[in-house]
Amino acid sequence: MLGWTQSDFGEVACDVCQADLLIKKNQLAPGCPPMDIQMDPLGDVRHFLEHPPSLNLPPAEKDALLEAADKMRQLVLDSGHPLSRPQLEIARRAGVLHPERVRYVCMSPTEFQRIFPPKLEELMGLPASTFLGLTLGPDAIIFVGEGSVDSDVLAHELRHVRQAEAAHDSGSNFVNAVLAELQRSGYERSAFEVDAYAYQDDPRMIDGLPATFELPSVSRL
């Protein structure tokens, strides 16, 4: 038994199987064992990866969004940095299977807003100016800030990396499922965000590690 307790978050229904799902936010009880790769309750996230709700966009707009996301991912892979040893430990605690493959860049808010597709901003219901990070697949993260990232934000984005690994592709299936779930449920009720925030909010994710990491910045992708 994994030793997790859970609290209700909200109800949604799967477009494919019509099963009613109860999205739950993981809350660790006192005395739970340490997180490791074996404690990887993807649960509803895996369900939405296998049965994503329909993304309600014209085909051309959908293709353009996925193409833009893939282009950003490729730019990160071309110019990004690998995780440091302490960052690799956070990745391990987040359940990432192949943290050695992850690359990241750190961009200024101005530069991030320049490359962020307006349609993506509309779908997510959040202005690009509020973003601290964006995961584009199982191996690419953009952090937004002035050369640093808080460890709990790193844990959040690395949990998205684990989600993307479960999609078993370079990133397009993950991005499609995330966007469809955001369009359906909104940011706060998205199964992907509920899961990532559960890891971000767990203090054991960063126990014994730096609270903040300095990151090399890029002036332009």
Short mmCIF file of C-alpha atoms in Angstrom, two decimals:
data_model
loop_
_atom_site.label_atom_id
_atom_site.label_comp_id
_atom_site.label_asym_id
_atom_site.label_seq_id
_atom_site.Cartn_x
_atom_site.Cartn_y
_atom_site.Cartn_z
CA MET A 1 0.00 0.00 0.00
CA LEU A 2 1.34 3.41 -0.99
CA GLY A 3 0.26 5.39 2.07
CA TRP A 4 -1.54 8.23 0.32
CA THR A 5 -4.67 10.06 1.43
CA GLN A 6 -6.75 12.03 -1.02
CA SER A 7 -9.34 14.80 -0.97
CA ASP A 8 -12.04 15.40 -3.54
CA PHE A 9 -11.31 18.07 -6.13
CA GLY A 10 -14.05 17.91 -8.74
CA GLU A 11 -15.94 15.68 -11.13
CA VAL A 12 -15.52 15.34 -14.89
CA ALA A 13 -16.68 12.79 -17.46
CA CYS A 14 -14.54 11.09 -20.10
CA ASP A 15 -15.64 11.86 -23.66
CA VAL A 16 -14.55 8.40 -24.82
CA CYS A 17 -15.71 5.93 -22.18
CA GLN A 18 -18.34 8.21 -20.56
CA ALA A 19 -17.08 7.15 -17.15
CA ASP A 20 -17.50 9.71 -14.41
CA LEU A 21 -14.13 10.44 -12.84
CA LEU A 22 -13.46 11.97 -9.49
CA ILE A 23 -10.34 14.11 -9.83
CA LYS A 24 -8.48 13.97 -6.57
CA LYS A 25 -5.63 16.03 -5.26
CA ASN A 26 -2.97 13.93 -3.56
CA GLN A 27 -2.27 14.95 0.01
CA LEU A 28 0.44 13.08 1.85
CA ALA A 29 -0.40 11.89 5.34
CA PRO A 30 2.13 12.03 8.22
CA GLY A 31 4.37 8.99 8.19
CA CYS A 32 3.99 8.25 4.48
CA PRO A 33 7.06 6.65 2.90
CA PRO A 34 9.41 8.85 0.84
CA MET A 35 8.46 9.47 -2.77
CA ASP A 36 10.26 7.41 -5.37
CA ILE A 37 9.60 6.22 -8.90
CA GLN A 38 7.48 3.35 -7.58
CA MET A 39 5.12 5.87 -5.95
CA ASP A 40 3.84 7.29 -9.19
CA PRO A 41 0.05 7.67 -8.95
CA LEU A 42 -0.60 9.22 -12.37
CA GLY A 43 -4.18 8.02 -12.10
CA ASP A 44 -6.49 10.47 -13.85
CA VAL A 45 -3.62 11.97 -15.84
CA ARG A 46 -2.94 8.62 -17.49
CA HIS A 47 -6.67 8.31 -18.22
CA PHE A 48 -6.74 11.65 -20.00
CA LEU A 49 -3.61 10.77 -21.97
CA GLU A 50 -5.31 7.60 -23.18
CA HIS A 51 -8.75 9.17 -23.66
CA PRO A 52 -8.23 12.92 -24.17
CA PRO A 53 -11.35 15.08 -24.49
CA SER A 54 -11.84 16.55 -27.94
CA LEU A 55 -9.94 19.78 -28.54
CA ASN A 56 -12.64 22.10 -29.83
CA LEU A 57 -10.69 24.02 -32.45
CA PRO A 58 -10.76 24.16 -36.25
CA PRO A 59 -8.21 21.64 -37.61
CA ALA A 60 -5.95 24.37 -38.97
CA GLU A 61 -5.79 26.16 -35.59
CA LYS A 62 -5.14 22.90 -33.75
CA ASP A 63 -2.34 21.96 -36.15
CA ALA A 64 -0.82 25.43 -35.83
CA LEU A 65 -0.80 25.22 -32.03
CA LEU A 66 0.81 21.79 -31.97
CA GLU A 67 3.36 22.93 -34.54
CA ALA A 68 4.20 26.02 -32.46
CA ALA A 69 4.63 23.88 -29.33
CA ASP A 70 6.87 21.45 -31.19
CA LYS A 71 8.96 24.32 -32.55
CA MET A 72 9.47 25.72 -29.03
CA ARG A 73 10.41 22.25 -27.80
CA GLN A 74 12.98 21.82 -30.54
CA LEU A 75 14.51 25.19 -29.78
CA VAL A 76 14.89 24.19 -26.13
CA LEU A 77 16.53 20.91 -27.11
CA ASP A 78 18.92 22.74 -29.43
CA SER A 79 20.05 25.38 -26.92
CA GLY A 80 19.02 24.09 -23.49
CA HIS A 81 20.96 22.93 -20.44
CA PRO A 82 20.88 19.56 -18.65
CA LEU A 83 19.72 19.25 -15.05
CA SER A 84 22.31 19.58 -12.31
CA ARG A 85 22.77 16.85 -9.70
CA PRO A 86 20.37 18.44 -7.14
CA GLN A 87 17.86 19.08 -9.93
CA LEU A 88 18.16 15.45 -10.99
CA GLU A 89 17.23 14.46 -7.44
CA ILE A 90 14.04 16.54 -7.63
CA ALA A 91 13.28 14.87 -10.96
CA ARG A 92 13.71 11.47 -9.34
CA ARG A 93 11.33 12.42 -6.54
CA ALA A 94 8.82 13.61 -9.14
CA GLY A 95 8.96 10.17 -10.74
CA VAL A 96 10.76 11.19 -13.95
CA LEU A 97 12.05 8.06 -15.64
CA HIS A 98 14.73 9.65 -17.81
CA PRO A 99 15.84 12.91 -16.18
CA GLU A 100 19.14 12.81 -18.07
CA ARG A 101 17.20 13.61 -21.23
CA VAL A 102 15.64 16.81 -19.88
CA ARG A 103 16.87 20.16 -21.18
CA TYR A 104 15.75 23.61 -20.08
CA VAL A 105 16.17 27.27 -20.88
CA CYS A 106 15.45 30.29 -18.70
CA MET A 107 13.89 33.24 -20.49
CA SER A 108 12.97 36.75 -19.46
CA PRO A 109 9.21 37.41 -19.22
CA THR A 110 9.46 39.74 -22.22
CA GLU A 111 11.15 37.13 -24.38
CA PHE A 112 8.72 34.43 -23.30
CA GLN A 113 5.72 36.58 -24.20
CA ARG A 114 7.27 37.18 -27.61
CA ILE A 115 7.27 33.47 -28.52
CA PHE A 116 4.11 32.40 -26.66
CA PRO A 117 1.22 31.80 -29.12
CA PRO A 118 -1.78 34.05 -28.33
CA LYS A 119 -4.17 31.17 -29.02
CA LEU A 120 -2.41 29.07 -26.40
CA GLU A 121 -2.77 31.93 -23.94
CA GLU A 122 -6.50 32.03 -24.71
CA LEU A 123 -6.92 28.26 -24.27
CA MET A 124 -5.10 28.20 -20.95
CA GLY A 125 -7.06 31.14 -19.63
CA LEU A 126 -3.89 32.71 -18.25
CA PRO A 127 -1.83 35.62 -19.56
CA ALA A 128 1.69 34.69 -20.63
CA SER A 129 2.98 37.29 -18.15
CA THR A 130 1.92 35.03 -15.24
CA PHE A 131 3.86 31.95 -16.34
CA LEU A 132 6.82 30.67 -14.34
CA GLY A 133 7.41 27.61 -16.49
CA LEU A 134 6.15 25.64 -19.47
CA THR A 135 6.80 21.96 -20.15
CA LEU A 136 6.68 21.04 -23.83
CA GLY A 137 7.25 17.29 -23.70
CA PRO A 138 9.25 14.60 -21.90
CA ASP A 139 12.52 16.47 -22.36
CA ALA A 140 11.98 20.23 -22.68
CA ILE A 141 11.11 22.96 -20.16
CA ILE A 142 11.06 26.74 -20.43
CA PHE A 143 11.45 28.62 -17.15
CA VAL A 144 10.39 32.26 -17.06
CA GLY A 145 12.26 34.68 -14.83
CA GLU A 146 15.41 36.65 -14.28
CA GLY A 147 17.91 33.81 -14.12
CA SER A 148 16.53 31.69 -11.28
CA VAL A 149 13.74 29.27 -10.42
CA ASP A 150 12.29 28.20 -7.08
CA SER A 151 12.70 24.52 -6.35
CA ASP A 152 8.98 23.92 -5.91
CA VAL A 153 8.33 25.38 -9.38
CA LEU A 154 11.02 23.07 -10.74
CA ALA A 155 9.22 20.14 -9.07
CA HIS A 156 5.94 21.24 -10.69
CA GLU A 157 7.43 21.32 -14.18
CA LEU A 158 9.31 18.06 -13.69
CA ARG A 159 6.04 16.41 -12.73
CA HIS A 160 4.71 17.58 -16.10
CA VAL A 161 7.76 15.91 -17.63
CA ARG A 162 6.71 12.64 -15.97
CA GLN A 163 3.21 13.11 -17.37
CA ALA A 164 4.66 13.67 -20.83
CA GLU A 165 6.74 10.50 -20.53
CA ALA A 166 3.51 8.58 -20.01
CA ALA A 167 2.25 9.85 -23.38
CA HIS A 168 4.96 7.76 -25.09
CA ASP A 169 5.80 10.24 -27.81
CA SER A 170 7.94 13.30 -28.42
CA GLY A 171 5.34 15.65 -26.96
CA SER A 172 2.44 16.17 -29.37
CA ASN A 173 0.11 13.67 -27.66
CA PHE A 174 0.89 15.23 -24.29
CA VAL A 175 0.33 18.79 -25.53
CA ASN A 176 -2.91 17.79 -27.26
CA ALA A 177 -4.23 16.09 -24.11
CA VAL A 178 -3.21 19.00 -21.87
CA LEU A 179 -4.86 21.58 -24.11
CA ALA A 180 -8.05 19.54 -24.44
CA GLU A 181 -8.28 19.10 -20.68
CA LEU A 182 -7.60 22.80 -20.10
CA GLN A 183 -10.30 23.74 -22.57
CA ARG A 184 -12.70 21.35 -20.89
CA SER A 185 -11.98 21.89 -17.18
CA GLY A 186 -9.99 25.13 -16.87
CA TYR A 187 -6.55 25.54 -15.37
CA GLU A 188 -7.33 24.93 -11.70
CA ARG A 189 -9.42 21.80 -12.36
CA SER A 190 -7.16 20.32 -15.03
CA ALA A 191 -6.06 16.81 -14.03
CA PHE A 192 -2.54 17.65 -15.20
CA GLU A 193 -2.32 20.72 -12.97
CA VAL A 194 -3.92 19.06 -9.96
CA ASP A 195 -1.28 16.34 -10.17
CA ALA A 196 1.62 18.78 -10.68
CA TYR A 197 0.55 21.07 -7.83
CA ALA A 198 0.30 18.08 -5.48
CA TYR A 199 4.01 17.50 -6.05
CA GLN A 200 4.86 21.20 -5.95
CA ASP A 201 3.11 21.58 -2.60
CA ASP A 202 4.74 18.53 -0.97
CA PRO A 203 7.70 19.82 1.10
CA ARG A 204 9.48 16.47 0.80
CA MET A 205 10.07 17.16 -2.88
CA ILE A 206 12.76 19.69 -2.01
CA ASP A 207 13.75 18.53 1.48
CA GLY A 208 17.51 18.93 1.91
CA LEU A 209 17.91 20.72 -1.43
CA PRO A 210 18.36 24.41 -2.33
CA ALA A 211 15.21 26.52 -2.22
CA THR A 212 16.25 28.35 -5.40
CA PHE A 213 18.43 27.49 -8.36
CA GLU A 214 20.35 29.99 -10.37
CA LEU A 215 19.87 29.30 -14.08
CA PRO A 216 21.81 30.46 -17.14
CA SER A 217 19.60 32.82 -19.12
CA VAL A 218 19.12 33.10 -22.84
CA SER A 219 18.56 36.45 -24.48
CA ARG A 220 16.75 35.02 -27.46
CA LEU A 221 15.63 31.64 -28.79
#
